[in-house]
Amino acid sequence: MGILAWIILGLIAGAIAKYIVPGEGPGGILGDILVGIIGALIGGWIYSLFGHVGVTGFNIGSIICAIVGAVVLLFIIRAVTGRRTTV
């Protein structure tokens, strides 16, 4: 996949994952893109553990794989950073 396709896939997956996982997302749109791209890598790794192919291009299966990985990544981020409070 080209870099532009990874950015678009990351934006879509990161934005959808932000709506699935409650709480504030890291870094706005740029954070959504990064979470989506890293999530695609994590999702591909998780899918490969079950014997499936991960992200193969810009298609619905790859978007679902990236969303699953982005949701897992957001839960990890929330667990590590904890709940932020403002005073």
CSV table of C-alpha atoms in Angstrom, one decimal:
chain,number,residue,atom,x,y,z
A,1,MET,CA,0.0,0.0,0.0
A,2,GLY,CA,1.2,3.5,-0.7
A,3,ILE,CA,1.7,6.0,2.1
A,4,LEU,CA,-1.4,8.0,1.2
A,5,ALA,CA,-3.5,4.8,1.5
A,6,TRP,CA,-2.0,4.1,4.9
A,7,ILE,CA,-2.8,7.6,6.1
A,8,ILE,CA,-6.4,7.4,4.8
A,9,LEU,CA,-6.8,3.9,6.3
A,10,GLY,CA,-5.3,5.1,9.6
A,11,LEU,CA,-7.6,8.1,9.7
A,12,ILE,CA,-10.7,6.0,9.1
A,13,ALA,CA,-9.7,3.3,11.6
A,14,GLY,CA,-8.5,5.8,14.2
A,15,ALA,CA,-11.7,7.8,14.0
A,16,ILE,CA,-14.0,4.8,14.3
A,17,ALA,CA,-12.0,3.3,17.1
A,18,LYS,CA,-12.2,6.7,19.0
A,19,TYR,CA,-16.0,6.4,18.9
A,20,ILE,CA,-15.9,2.8,20.0
A,21,VAL,CA,-13.6,3.3,23.0
A,22,PRO,CA,-14.9,5.9,25.5
A,23,GLY,CA,-12.8,8.8,26.6
A,24,GLU,CA,-10.6,11.4,25.1
A,25,GLY,CA,-8.4,10.4,22.2
A,26,PRO,CA,-4.7,11.3,22.0
A,27,GLY,CA,-3.8,14.3,19.8
A,28,GLY,CA,-6.8,15.1,17.6
A,29,ILE,CA,-6.8,14.1,14.0
A,30,LEU,CA,-3.0,13.5,13.9
A,31,GLY,CA,-3.4,11.2,16.9
A,32,ASP,CA,-6.3,9.4,15.2
A,33,ILE,CA,-4.1,8.8,12.1
A,34,LEU,CA,-1.2,7.5,14.2
A,35,VAL,CA,-3.5,5.3,16.3
A,36,GLY,CA,-5.1,3.9,13.1
A,37,ILE,CA,-1.8,3.2,11.4
A,38,ILE,CA,-0.3,1.5,14.5
A,39,GLY,CA,-3.6,-0.2,15.1
A,40,ALA,CA,-3.4,-1.7,11.6
A,41,LEU,CA,-0.1,-3.2,12.4
A,42,ILE,CA,-1.4,-4.5,15.8
A,43,GLY,CA,-4.5,-5.8,14.1
A,44,GLY,CA,-2.5,-7.6,11.4
A,45,TRP,CA,-0.4,-9.2,14.1
A,46,ILE,CA,-3.5,-10.3,16.1
A,47,TYR,CA,-5.1,-11.7,12.9
A,48,SER,CA,-1.9,-13.6,12.0
A,49,LEU,CA,-2.0,-15.3,15.4
A,50,PHE,CA,-5.3,-16.8,14.3
A,51,GLY,CA,-3.9,-17.8,10.9
A,52,HIS,CA,-5.6,-15.0,8.9
A,53,VAL,CA,-4.1,-12.4,6.7
A,54,GLY,CA,-4.1,-8.9,8.2
A,55,VAL,CA,-4.1,-5.7,6.2
A,56,THR,CA,-3.8,-6.5,2.5
A,57,GLY,CA,-4.8,-3.2,0.9
A,58,PHE,CA,-7.5,-0.7,1.0
A,59,ASN,CA,-10.6,-2.9,1.4
A,60,ILE,CA,-13.3,-3.6,4.1
A,61,GLY,CA,-11.4,-6.5,5.6
A,62,SER,CA,-8.3,-4.3,6.1
A,63,ILE,CA,-10.3,-1.5,7.6
A,64,ILE,CA,-11.9,-3.9,10.1
A,65,CYS,CA,-8.5,-5.4,10.9
A,66,ALA,CA,-7.1,-1.9,11.5
A,67,ILE,CA,-10.1,-0.9,13.7
A,68,VAL,CA,-9.7,-4.0,15.9
A,69,GLY,CA,-6.0,-3.1,16.3
A,70,ALA,CA,-6.8,0.6,17.0
A,71,VAL,CA,-9.3,-0.4,19.6
A,72,VAL,CA,-6.8,-2.7,21.3
A,73,LEU,CA,-4.2,0.1,21.2
A,74,LEU,CA,-6.6,2.7,22.7
A,75,PHE,CA,-7.4,0.3,25.6
A,76,ILE,CA,-3.7,-0.1,26.2
A,77,ILE,CA,-3.2,3.7,26.1
A,78,ARG,CA,-6.0,4.2,28.5
A,79,ALA,CA,-4.6,1.5,30.9
A,80,VAL,CA,-1.1,3.0,30.8
A,81,THR,CA,-2.0,6.7,31.1
A,82,GLY,CA,-4.9,6.2,33.5
A,83,ARG,CA,-7.8,8.6,33.8
A,84,ARG,CA,-6.8,12.3,33.3
A,85,THR,CA,-8.4,14.8,35.6
A,86,THR,CA,-8.5,18.6,35.2
A,87,VAL,CA,-8.4,20.9,38.2
